[in-house]
């Protein structure tokens, strides 16, 4: 069914296409909505008039309701109509409606039409909030004007301006319920522009409250001029986005999906690529936050305003807080309206009062704060009392999260800490970072407060006890608030953040210690998680290097707490017990390291290794070896020696065994052995030395993480002929290592009488200790006893026979006494911890030490 | 077609992923899992309180592979994930009846 006018389905599509082309450059998205609405008006009227000419009907009136009633029609929004008739009549309407709607449906419009009498309307509006809100925005289209007039008068008088509080209550319930639904992070990343938090529906709620209570649609008159300008801009943005959503999808589409974000950002003139999308989403977050604030403020005004009775008695309930502020009904008010302009630091005092009195600000006070924001200058920011006040608010802890939110909402936070404004609304475009940076930072503070209050004590007992141990929570909270402040700049945001935080610390007049702690924490705020996830926590070197970077237990505790807060505040999926297991293990092992203060000497700092070695070795080699060299090894040699050792190791492919020595005098030599580590290696080496009557005075053995064994020995030869013996030693060791001989065979071959051991009665008592406390990674065997030729071979042979793998050993001889320390693991790479195993090992060692080779 | 599931130490994930992409594997599924085998969880003490890490965190990789590639993939994972110490993990191999790509409806090898 068509009408004789020129408009067809295609014609309508043409109109929408023209709208699409005009939209991005249109100076006002709202105008676009109105123009489209006007177009639909003429279409609807034509159709209605035509229908009326066909179907005789008594007095009826066609009314636009809902969004259409507001003349805000997005290209694919619903068109909601109401056919109104006077209550005394009961006209025959179905046919009229049919004739009106069918042509509209044929055009592809989404039209619905209800028919009611005036009294029916009023009745329904009383009980159904949707009908009520639909009527608030109702608009006469065609037909008998008086009928509409009558309805609207009655509606305004009897319903709209009555029971305002109840109405606000119903709207509030919708507000809260809807937000619960849209709180899912999926909706934060791909928000619904209409129904989501701070969306267009929220704006309408604010408007409806104003209509109902203040009897005006001029919402801009209720707000402060600055506020209303900002709100208007936010709305224009949201409308612009929604228009594009509809036009690009060709249907009613209110959700800003990733795909559409990508398409819309360039259309709305944001930068190309991901950057533009982030800018657009930042704009969205800022806009929706303002709309949300507007709606919730309006609702609060009505719902929490004291009734007239209470207002009368309020005069008696007012209390003075100090010379500038008073409190009444849980709301803080200014005694003198120009307080903030005269004395800006009072702004901070206000927040402190809110905390100590558990009160909120009255709306007038909030407005005064807004008005005073331009007066926040560097004098304010560097003022001692202001900063002390802020710190004491943090230190007190109570209600800090809602205070920070309020500071944020009012714009106070970004005026007091201008660095913070850089990260407002800033998003990181991916699936993981749900919240914009400013919201995320405040959430991190909130999580720490919850932790301190014991909310997580069941799942996170360790973290809970750590925060409760912490004395300076205000520094921790401040750091959490500022930890991402370096984001948005191209550079590594941890470093940028470190700089900015130092700046802020200076400005706030913090003591050096606190400034350094904050800078350290911000610089390293990603470091702990990185190590926990990406490094082998079962390697001692990992823990030592980490501990070296963290420097002390105090830093470690704060860093663990900050890491928790940061991850928890990213999004609901981010923090898992899985991650916490790894973090906890890293934390505990490092704590042990600090508590034992293991004397490994001054460990080189991250980067120092590269710095030094690069003088002698090519860069690829240096970076390969940076994390392979054990810390104990590094503190035992000079850089030049280390570089030389690495060169030896690099040649192992061609020369599987390298032995180098330098002889001192005739009886002593220092020797370095470099080869691929294998099970029982040390025992083989000491065996070959024993074979050649070389007495080991000192030894340091190291195993590198890439499986290279680097052993240094100081040996003495009692019979002279050192050079010859060393050469023979090398040859013997080579054949043992390549499997052509065993130590046992060689021992038997060289049947020198003095090689056969007799039972020895030691003059120095033998002491063997197995220490499983001092290292998380190794069992430490300490042996003291009488020195004799071959004793080291016996010990290492015993250890090898027992299934122990020697990672590090330090051998020294004092006079006729040996002091040997071995760091060992079993075949599985674990400590030897079972009682039986330990006893057996001790026994075996004792026998071997006292009895000797059999 | 075969399904390869590998349970490995978490810090080895990057290395294994890198090694697999080098031999041409284009897709895999990764999960954060916890469990224990002979490597048990353990209890640590801090300030007199005991904290038990009773399950050991591991990473699990799943991939579907054509039969011919299976030996190479398994060797690659083995090599990249090994530390030689307890807890290195395990690889499981099973048969897959069908693979379907949802977007296009492709089946079998084309869908891998």
PDB file of N, CA, C and O in Angstrom, chain A residues 540-541 544-545 598-604 609 613 616-617 625-650 660 671-675 699-706 708-712 778 807-810 823:
ATOM      1  N   UNK A 540      68.085 -20.314  41.836  1.00  0.00           N
ATOM      2  CA  UNK A 540      68.550 -19.386  42.857  1.00  0.00           C
ATOM      3  C   UNK A 540      68.923 -18.034  42.262  1.00  0.00           C
ATOM      4  O   UNK A 540      68.670 -16.996  42.859  1.00  0.00           O
ATOM      5  N   UNK A 541      69.529 -18.096  41.067  1.00  0.00           N
ATOM      6  CA  UNK A 541      69.946 -16.858  40.420  1.00  0.00           C
ATOM      7  C   UNK A 541      68.799 -15.881  40.221  1.00  0.00           C
ATOM      8  O   UNK A 541      68.948 -14.675  40.398  1.00  0.00           O
ATOM      9  N   UNK A 544      68.077 -14.205  43.538  1.00  0.00           N
ATOM     10  CA  UNK A 544      69.152 -13.293  43.925  1.00  0.00           C
ATOM     11  C   UNK A 544      69.127 -12.021  43.089  1.00  0.00           C
ATOM     12  O   UNK A 544      69.278 -10.925  43.626  1.00  0.00           O
ATOM     13  N   UNK A 545      68.914 -12.183  41.792  1.00  0.00           N
ATOM     14  CA  UNK A 545      68.887 -10.992  40.930  1.00  0.00           C
ATOM     15  C   UNK A 545      67.708 -10.105  41.278  1.00  0.00           C
ATOM     16  O   UNK A 545      67.813  -8.881  41.310  1.00  0.00           O
ATOM     17  N   UNK A 598      72.243 -13.491  52.960  1.00  0.00           N
ATOM     18  CA  UNK A 598      73.301 -14.378  52.478  1.00  0.00           C
ATOM     19  C   UNK A 598      74.495 -13.592  51.978  1.00  0.00           C
ATOM     20  O   UNK A 598      74.351 -12.700  51.172  1.00  0.00           O
ATOM     21  N   UNK A 599      75.673 -13.968  52.480  1.00  0.00           N
ATOM     22  CA  UNK A 599      76.868 -13.235  52.082  1.00  0.00           C
ATOM     23  C   UNK A 599      77.365 -13.640  50.717  1.00  0.00           C
ATOM     24  O   UNK A 599      78.329 -14.382  50.607  1.00  0.00           O
ATOM     25  N   UNK A 600      76.715 -13.205  49.707  1.00  0.00           N
ATOM     26  CA  UNK A 600      77.241 -13.498  48.377  1.00  0.00           C
ATOM     27  C   UNK A 600      78.062 -12.322  47.876  1.00  0.00           C
ATOM     28  O   UNK A 600      78.446 -12.255  46.747  1.00  0.00           O
ATOM     29  N   UNK A 601      78.297 -11.383  48.752  1.00  0.00           N
ATOM     30  CA  UNK A 601      79.079 -10.227  48.341  1.00  0.00           C
ATOM     31  C   UNK A 601      78.214  -9.234  47.591  1.00  0.00           C
ATOM     32  O   UNK A 601      77.014  -9.419  47.468  1.00  0.00           O
ATOM     33  N   UNK A 602      78.843  -8.191  47.088  1.00  0.00           N
ATOM     34  CA  UNK A 602      78.069  -7.186  46.370  1.00  0.00           C
ATOM     35  C   UNK A 602      77.712  -7.713  44.993  1.00  0.00           C
ATOM     36  O   UNK A 602      78.571  -7.918  44.151  1.00  0.00           O
ATOM     37  N   UNK A 603      76.438  -7.982  44.769  1.00  0.00           N
ATOM     38  CA  UNK A 603      76.029  -8.496  43.473  1.00  0.00           C
ATOM     39  C   UNK A 603      75.951  -7.358  42.470  1.00  0.00           C
ATOM     40  O   UNK A 603      75.511  -6.278  42.810  1.00  0.00           O
ATOM     41  N   UNK A 604      76.352  -7.625  41.248  1.00  0.00           N
ATOM     42  CA  UNK A 604      76.250  -6.555  40.252  1.00  0.00           C
ATOM     43  C   UNK A 604      74.797  -6.243  39.933  1.00  0.00           C
ATOM     44  O   UNK A 604      73.937  -7.115  39.971  1.00  0.00           O
ATOM     45  N   UNK A 609      76.380  -5.957  34.301  1.00  0.00           N
ATOM     46  CA  UNK A 609      77.044  -7.088  33.652  1.00  0.00           C
ATOM     47  C   UNK A 609      77.355  -6.728  32.200  1.00  0.00           C
ATOM     48  O   UNK A 609      78.479  -6.866  31.742  1.00  0.00           O
ATOM     49  N   UNK A 613      81.134  -6.303  30.473  1.00  0.00           N
ATOM     50  CA  UNK A 613      81.598  -7.331  29.546  1.00  0.00           C
ATOM     51  C   UNK A 613      81.710  -6.843  28.120  1.00  0.00           C
ATOM     52  O   UNK A 613      82.471  -7.369  27.324  1.00  0.00           O
ATOM     53  N   UNK A 616      84.971  -6.486  26.236  1.00  0.00           N
ATOM     54  CA  UNK A 616      85.795  -7.573  25.729  1.00  0.00           C
ATOM     55  C   UNK A 616      85.080  -8.504  24.775  1.00  0.00           C
ATOM     56  O   UNK A 616      85.723  -9.225  24.026  1.00  0.00           O
ATOM     57  N   UNK A 617      83.758  -8.517  24.834  1.00  0.00           N
ATOM     58  CA  UNK A 617      83.026  -9.513  24.065  1.00  0.00           C
ATOM     59  C   UNK A 617      82.002  -8.858  23.144  1.00  0.00           C
ATOM     60  O   UNK A 617      81.505  -7.774  23.433  1.00  0.00           O
ATOM     61  N   UNK A 625      74.755 -14.192  27.753  1.00  0.00           N
ATOM     62  CA  UNK A 625      75.281 -14.609  29.045  1.00  0.00           C
ATOM     63  C   UNK A 625      74.793 -13.784  30.226  1.00  0.00           C
ATOM     64  O   UNK A 625      75.072 -14.119  31.375  1.00  0.00           O
ATOM     65  N   UNK A 626      74.064 -12.715  29.926  1.00  0.00           N
ATOM     66  CA  UNK A 626      73.666 -11.806  31.006  1.00  0.00           C
ATOM     67  C   UNK A 626      72.981 -12.507  32.159  1.00  0.00           C
ATOM     68  O   UNK A 626      73.241 -12.246  33.324  1.00  0.00           O
ATOM     69  N   UNK A 627      72.073 -13.428  31.848  1.00  0.00           N
ATOM     70  CA  UNK A 627      71.335 -14.049  32.945  1.00  0.00           C
ATOM     71  C   UNK A 627      71.776 -15.479  33.221  1.00  0.00           C
ATOM     72  O   UNK A 627      71.176 -16.191  33.990  1.00  0.00           O
ATOM     73  N   UNK A 628      72.848 -15.899  32.550  1.00  0.00           N
ATOM     74  CA  UNK A 628      73.300 -17.277  32.728  1.00  0.00           C
ATOM     75  C   UNK A 628      74.285 -17.388  33.883  1.00  0.00           C
ATOM     76  O   UNK A 628      74.381 -18.402  34.550  1.00  0.00           O
ATOM     77  N   UNK A 629      75.062 -16.333  34.110  1.00  0.00           N
ATOM     78  CA  UNK A 629      76.128 -16.384  35.110  1.00  0.00           C
ATOM     79  C   UNK A 629      75.560 -16.281  36.508  1.00  0.00           C
ATOM     80  O   UNK A 629      74.881 -15.324  36.835  1.00  0.00           O
ATOM     81  N   UNK A 630      75.831 -17.286  37.356  1.00  0.00           N
ATOM     82  CA  UNK A 630      75.270 -17.254  38.714  1.00  0.00           C
ATOM     83  C   UNK A 630      75.880 -16.103  39.513  1.00  0.00           C
ATOM     84  O   UNK A 630      77.061 -15.791  39.349  1.00  0.00           O
ATOM     85  N   UNK A 631      75.086 -15.472  40.379  1.00  0.00           N
ATOM     86  CA  UNK A 631      75.576 -14.359  41.184  1.00  0.00           C
ATOM     87  C   UNK A 631      76.830 -14.697  41.994  1.00  0.00           C
ATOM     88  O   UNK A 631      77.723 -13.875  42.104  1.00  0.00           O
ATOM     89  N   UNK A 632      76.901 -15.900  42.533  1.00  0.00           N
ATOM     90  CA  UNK A 632      78.084 -16.261  43.322  1.00  0.00           C
ATOM     91  C   UNK A 632      79.333 -16.270  42.459  1.00  0.00           C
ATOM     92  O   UNK A 632      80.413 -15.877  42.895  1.00  0.00           O
ATOM     93  N   UNK A 633      79.153 -16.723  41.237  1.00  0.00           N
ATOM     94  CA  UNK A 633      80.279 -16.747  40.305  1.00  0.00           C
ATOM     95  C   UNK A 633      80.742 -15.317  40.018  1.00  0.00           C
ATOM     96  O   UNK A 633      81.937 -15.010  40.045  1.00  0.00           O
ATOM     97  N   UNK A 634      79.767 -14.450  39.757  1.00  0.00           N
ATOM     98  CA  UNK A 634      80.089 -13.071  39.399  1.00  0.00           C
ATOM     99  C   UNK A 634      80.857 -12.348  40.492  1.00  0.00           C
ATOM    100  O   UNK A 634      81.717 -11.517  40.218  1.00  0.00           O
ATOM    101  N   UNK A 635      80.542 -12.672  41.742  1.00  0.00           N
ATOM    102  CA  UNK A 635      81.232 -11.958  42.809  1.00  0.00           C
ATOM    103  C   UNK A 635      82.581 -12.599  43.147  1.00  0.00           C
ATOM    104  O   UNK A 635      83.286 -12.137  44.027  1.00  0.00           O
ATOM    105  N   UNK A 636      82.948 -13.656  42.417  1.00  0.00           N
ATOM    106  CA  UNK A 636      84.226 -14.318  42.708  1.00  0.00           C
ATOM    107  C   UNK A 636      85.345 -13.904  41.765  1.00  0.00           C
ATOM    108  O   UNK A 636      86.503 -14.194  42.032  1.00  0.00           O
ATOM    109  N   UNK A 637      85.011 -13.302  40.649  1.00  0.00           N
ATOM    110  CA  UNK A 637      86.039 -13.022  39.645  1.00  0.00           C
ATOM    111  C   UNK A 637      85.963 -11.590  39.149  1.00  0.00           C
ATOM    112  O   UNK A 637      84.930 -10.940  39.237  1.00  0.00           O
ATOM    113  N   UNK A 638      87.087 -11.152  38.564  1.00  0.00           N
ATOM    114  CA  UNK A 638      87.081  -9.821  37.954  1.00  0.00           C
ATOM    115  C   UNK A 638      86.404  -9.916  36.592  1.00  0.00           C
ATOM    116  O   UNK A 638      86.271 -10.998  36.020  1.00  0.00           O
ATOM    117  N   UNK A 639      86.025  -8.758  36.057  1.00  0.00           N
ATOM    118  CA  UNK A 639      85.328  -8.772  34.768  1.00  0.00           C
ATOM    119  C   UNK A 639      86.204  -9.318  33.653  1.00  0.00           C
ATOM    120  O   UNK A 639      85.731 -10.011  32.743  1.00  0.00           O
ATOM    121  N   UNK A 640      87.471  -9.043  33.765  1.00  0.00           N
ATOM    122  CA  UNK A 640      88.381  -9.518  32.723  1.00  0.00           C
ATOM    123  C   UNK A 640      88.421 -11.044  32.743  1.00  0.00           C
ATOM    124  O   UNK A 640      88.386 -11.692  31.690  1.00  0.00           O
ATOM    125  N   UNK A 641      88.518 -11.588  33.961  1.00  0.00           N
ATOM    126  CA  UNK A 641      88.545 -13.044  34.094  1.00  0.00           C
ATOM    127  C   UNK A 641      87.234 -13.634  33.578  1.00  0.00           C
ATOM    128  O   UNK A 641      87.237 -14.640  32.861  1.00  0.00           O
ATOM    129  N   UNK A 642      86.129 -12.986  33.920  1.00  0.00           N
ATOM    130  CA  UNK A 642      84.835 -13.504  33.490  1.00  0.00           C
ATOM    131  C   UNK A 642      84.758 -13.536  31.971  1.00  0.00           C
ATOM    132  O   UNK A 642      84.308 -14.515  31.372  1.00  0.00           O
ATOM    133  N   UNK A 643      85.224 -12.441  31.351  1.00  0.00           N
ATOM    134  CA  UNK A 643      85.193 -12.395  29.891  1.00  0.00           C
ATOM    135  C   UNK A 643      86.002 -13.544  29.312  1.00  0.00           C
ATOM    136  O   UNK A 643      85.594 -14.187  28.341  1.00  0.00           O
ATOM    137  N   UNK A 644      87.152 -13.808  29.923  1.00  0.00           N
ATOM    138  CA  UNK A 644      88.007 -14.907  29.442  1.00  0.00           C
ATOM    139  C   UNK A 644      87.303 -16.253  29.605  1.00  0.00           C
ATOM    140  O   UNK A 644      87.345 -17.099  28.695  1.00  0.00           O
ATOM    141  N   UNK A 645      86.651 -16.446  30.733  1.00  0.00           N
ATOM    142  CA  UNK A 645      85.922 -17.697  30.956  1.00  0.00           C
ATOM    143  C   UNK A 645      84.835 -17.884  29.906  1.00  0.00           C
ATOM    144  O   UNK A 645      84.626 -18.994  29.408  1.00  0.00           O
ATOM    145  N   UNK A 646      84.151 -16.801  29.596  1.00  0.00           N
ATOM    146  CA  UNK A 646      83.090 -16.904  28.591  1.00  0.00           C
ATOM    147  C   UNK A 646      83.679 -17.302  27.242  1.00  0.00           C
ATOM    148  O   UNK A 646      83.107 -18.122  26.513  1.00  0.00           O
ATOM    149  N   UNK A 647      84.832 -16.751  26.936  1.00  0.00           N
ATOM    150  CA  UNK A 647      85.496 -17.137  25.687  1.00  0.00           C
ATOM    151  C   UNK A 647      85.776 -18.627  25.667  1.00  0.00           C
ATOM    152  O   UNK A 647      85.564 -19.303  24.669  1.00  0.00           O
ATOM    153  N   UNK A 648      86.255 -19.133  26.806  1.00  0.00           N
ATOM    154  CA  UNK A 648      86.523 -20.577  26.903  1.00  0.00           C
ATOM    155  C   UNK A 648      85.243 -21.355  26.668  1.00  0.00           C
ATOM    156  O   UNK A 648      85.219 -22.343  25.933  1.00  0.00           O
ATOM    157  N   UNK A 649      84.186 -20.902  27.310  1.00  0.00           N
ATOM    158  CA  UNK A 649      82.915 -21.613  27.202  1.00  0.00           C
ATOM    159  C   UNK A 649      82.405 -21.620  25.760  1.00  0.00           C
ATOM    160  O   UNK A 649      81.846 -22.610  25.298  1.00  0.00           O
ATOM    161  N   UNK A 650      82.638 -20.515  25.069  1.00  0.00           N
ATOM    162  CA  UNK A 650      82.169 -20.438  23.685  1.00  0.00           C
ATOM    163  C   UNK A 650      82.885 -21.435  22.792  1.00  0.00           C
ATOM    164  O   UNK A 650      82.362 -21.830  21.752  1.00  0.00           O
ATOM    165  N   UNK A 660      93.412 -24.666  31.906  1.00  0.00           N
ATOM    166  CA  UNK A 660      94.491 -23.666  31.838  1.00  0.00           C
ATOM    167  C   UNK A 660      95.132 -23.551  33.204  1.00  0.00           C
ATOM    168  O   UNK A 660      94.470 -23.714  34.228  1.00  0.00           O
ATOM    169  N   UNK A 671      94.659 -23.409  38.646  1.00  0.00           N
ATOM    170  CA  UNK A 671      94.167 -24.050  37.437  1.00  0.00           C
ATOM    171  C   UNK A 671      92.691 -23.788  37.237  1.00  0.00           C
ATOM    172  O   UNK A 671      91.913 -23.764  38.196  1.00  0.00           O
ATOM    173  N   UNK A 672      92.324 -23.596  35.976  1.00  0.00           N
ATOM    174  CA  UNK A 672      90.912 -23.414  35.653  1.00  0.00           C
ATOM    175  C   UNK A 672      90.477 -24.524  34.700  1.00  0.00           C
ATOM    176  O   UNK A 672      91.144 -24.774  33.701  1.00  0.00           O
ATOM    177  N   UNK A 673      89.389 -25.165  35.045  1.00  0.00           N
ATOM    178  CA  UNK A 673      88.833 -26.212  34.193  1.00  0.00           C
ATOM    179  C   UNK A 673      87.476 -25.743  33.693  1.00  0.00           C
ATOM    180  O   UNK A 673      86.613 -25.318  34.481  1.00  0.00           O
ATOM    181  N   UNK A 674      87.281 -25.840  32.388  1.00  0.00           N
ATOM    182  CA  UNK A 674      85.992 -25.423  31.819  1.00  0.00           C
ATOM    183  C   UNK A 674      85.503 -26.523  30.902  1.00  0.00           C
ATOM    184  O   UNK A 674      86.180 -26.910  29.951  1.00  0.00           O
ATOM    185  N   UNK A 675      84.327 -27.037  31.200  1.00  0.00           N
ATOM    186  CA  UNK A 675      83.771 -28.094  30.367  1.00  0.00           C
ATOM    187  C   UNK A 675      82.253 -28.135  30.544  1.00  0.00           C
ATOM    188  O   UNK A 675      81.700 -27.440  31.404  1.00  0.00           O
ATOM    189  N   UNK A 699      89.350 -24.613  46.195  1.00  0.00           N
ATOM    190  CA  UNK A 699      88.599 -24.816  44.959  1.00  0.00           C
ATOM    191  C   UNK A 699      87.321 -24.010  45.010  1.00  0.00           C
ATOM    192  O   UNK A 699      86.714 -23.826  46.070  1.00  0.00           O
ATOM    193  N   UNK A 700      86.952 -23.514  43.833  1.00  0.00           N
ATOM    194  CA  UNK A 700      85.642 -22.868  43.728  1.00  0.00           C
ATOM    195  C   UNK A 700      85.021 -23.464  42.486  1.00  0.00           C
ATOM    196  O   UNK A 700      85.589 -23.352  41.400  1.00  0.00           O
ATOM    197  N   UNK A 701      83.903 -24.087  42.635  1.00  0.00           N
ATOM    198  CA  UNK A 701      83.259 -24.606  41.436  1.00  0.00           C
ATOM    199  C   UNK A 701      81.912 -23.947  41.239  1.00  0.00           C
ATOM    200  O   UNK A 701      81.189 -23.649  42.190  1.00  0.00           O
ATOM    201  N   UNK A 702      81.635 -23.680  39.977  1.00  0.00           N
ATOM    202  CA  UNK A 702      80.372 -23.015  39.630  1.00  0.00           C
ATOM    203  C   UNK A 702      79.727 -23.733  38.466  1.00  0.00           C
ATOM    204  O   UNK A 702      80.418 -24.224  37.578  1.00  0.00           O
ATOM    205  N   UNK A 703      78.427 -23.767  38.485  1.00  0.00           N
ATOM    206  CA  UNK A 703      77.702 -24.325  37.359  1.00  0.00           C
ATOM    207  C   UNK A 703      76.853 -23.214  36.772  1.00  0.00           C
ATOM    208  O   UNK A 703      76.022 -22.628  37.461  1.00  0.00           O
ATOM    209  N   UNK A 704      77.050 -22.910  35.518  1.00  0.00           N
ATOM    210  CA  UNK A 704      76.273 -21.861  34.873  1.00  0.00           C
ATOM    211  C   UNK A 704      74.922 -22.403  34.437  1.00  0.00           C
ATOM    212  O   UNK A 704      74.762 -23.606  34.228  1.00  0.00           O
ATOM    213  N   UNK A 705      74.000 -21.490  34.258  1.00  0.00           N
ATOM    214  CA  UNK A 705      72.635 -21.902  33.916  1.00  0.00           C
ATOM    215  C   UNK A 705      72.542 -22.563  32.543  1.00  0.00           C
ATOM    216  O   UNK A 705      71.569 -23.229  32.236  1.00  0.00           O
ATOM    217  N   UNK A 706      73.579 -22.396  31.703  1.00  0.00           N
ATOM    218  CA  UNK A 706      73.520 -23.059  30.402  1.00  0.00           C
ATOM    219  C   UNK A 706      74.294 -24.381  30.412  1.00  0.00           C
ATOM    220  O   UNK A 706      74.629 -24.922  29.365  1.00  0.00           O
ATOM    221  N   UNK A 708      77.363 -25.046  31.715  1.00  0.00           N
ATOM    222  CA  UNK A 708      78.825 -25.011  31.674  1.00  0.00           C
ATOM    223  C   UNK A 708      79.360 -25.082  33.097  1.00  0.00           C
ATOM    224  O   UNK A 708      78.881 -24.393  33.987  1.00  0.00           O
ATOM    225  N   UNK A 709      80.370 -25.934  33.305  1.00  0.00           N
ATOM    226  CA  UNK A 709      81.008 -26.003  34.621  1.00  0.00           C
ATOM    227  C   UNK A 709      82.302 -25.209  34.554  1.00  0.00           C
ATOM    228  O   UNK A 709      83.100 -25.381  33.630  1.00  0.00           O
ATOM    229  N   UNK A 710      82.475 -24.337  35.511  1.00  0.00           N
ATOM    230  CA  UNK A 710      83.676 -23.498  35.544  1.00  0.00           C
ATOM    231  C   UNK A 710      84.319 -23.699  36.912  1.00  0.00           C
ATOM    232  O   UNK A 710      83.821 -23.237  37.923  1.00  0.00           O
ATOM    233  N   UNK A 711      85.410 -24.445  36.939  1.00  0.00           N
ATOM    234  CA  UNK A 711      86.019 -24.792  38.226  1.00  0.00           C
ATOM    235  C   UNK A 711      87.425 -24.226  38.327  1.00  0.00           C
ATOM    236  O   UNK A 711      88.212 -24.338  37.397  1.00  0.00           O
ATOM    237  N   UNK A 712      87.699 -23.652  39.474  1.00  0.00           N
ATOM    238  CA  UNK A 712      89.035 -23.085  39.714  1.00  0.00           C
ATOM    239  C   UNK A 712      89.680 -23.835  40.880  1.00  0.00           C
ATOM    240  O   UNK A 712      89.050 -24.073  41.901  1.00  0.00           O
ATOM    241  N   UNK A 778      69.099 -25.267  47.589  1.00  0.00           N
ATOM    242  CA  UNK A 778      70.113 -26.308  47.731  1.00  0.00           C
ATOM    243  C   UNK A 778      70.177 -26.823  49.146  1.00  0.00           C
ATOM    244  O   UNK A 778      69.872 -26.119  50.107  1.00  0.00           O
ATOM    245  N   UNK A 807      76.338 -28.225  42.670  1.00  0.00           N
ATOM    246  CA  UNK A 807      76.205 -27.005  41.876  1.00  0.00           C
ATOM    247  C   UNK A 807      77.294 -25.981  42.165  1.00  0.00           C
ATOM    248  O   UNK A 807      77.698 -25.220  41.314  1.00  0.00           O
ATOM    249  N   UNK A 808      77.669 -25.950  43.396  1.00  0.00           N
ATOM    250  CA  UNK A 808      78.625 -24.943  43.815  1.00  0.00           C
ATOM    251  C   UNK A 808      79.407 -25.521  44.969  1.00  0.00           C
ATOM    252  O   UNK A 808      78.835 -26.203  45.817  1.00  0.00           O
ATOM    253  N   UNK A 809      80.688 -25.292  44.976  1.00  0.00           N
ATOM    254  CA  UNK A 809      81.483 -25.769  46.108  1.00  0.00           C
ATOM    255  C   UNK A 809      82.584 -24.776  46.382  1.00  0.00           C
ATOM    256  O   UNK A 809      83.135 -24.140  45.482  1.00  0.00           O
ATOM    257  N   UNK A 810      82.891 -24.655  47.637  1.00  0.00           N
ATOM    258  CA  UNK A 810      83.997 -23.820  48.061  1.00  0.00           C
ATOM    259  C   UNK A 810      84.875 -24.651  48.973  1.00  0.00           C
ATOM    260  O   UNK A 810      84.436 -25.117  50.021  1.00  0.00           O
ATOM    261  N   UNK A 823      77.032 -27.098  47.761  1.00  0.00           N
ATOM    262  CA  UNK A 823      75.609 -26.815  47.551  1.00  0.00           C
ATOM    263  C   UNK A 823      75.109 -27.900  46.596  1.00  0.00           C
ATOM    264  O   UNK A 823      75.528 -27.958  45.444  1.00  0.00           O
TER     265      UNK A 823
END
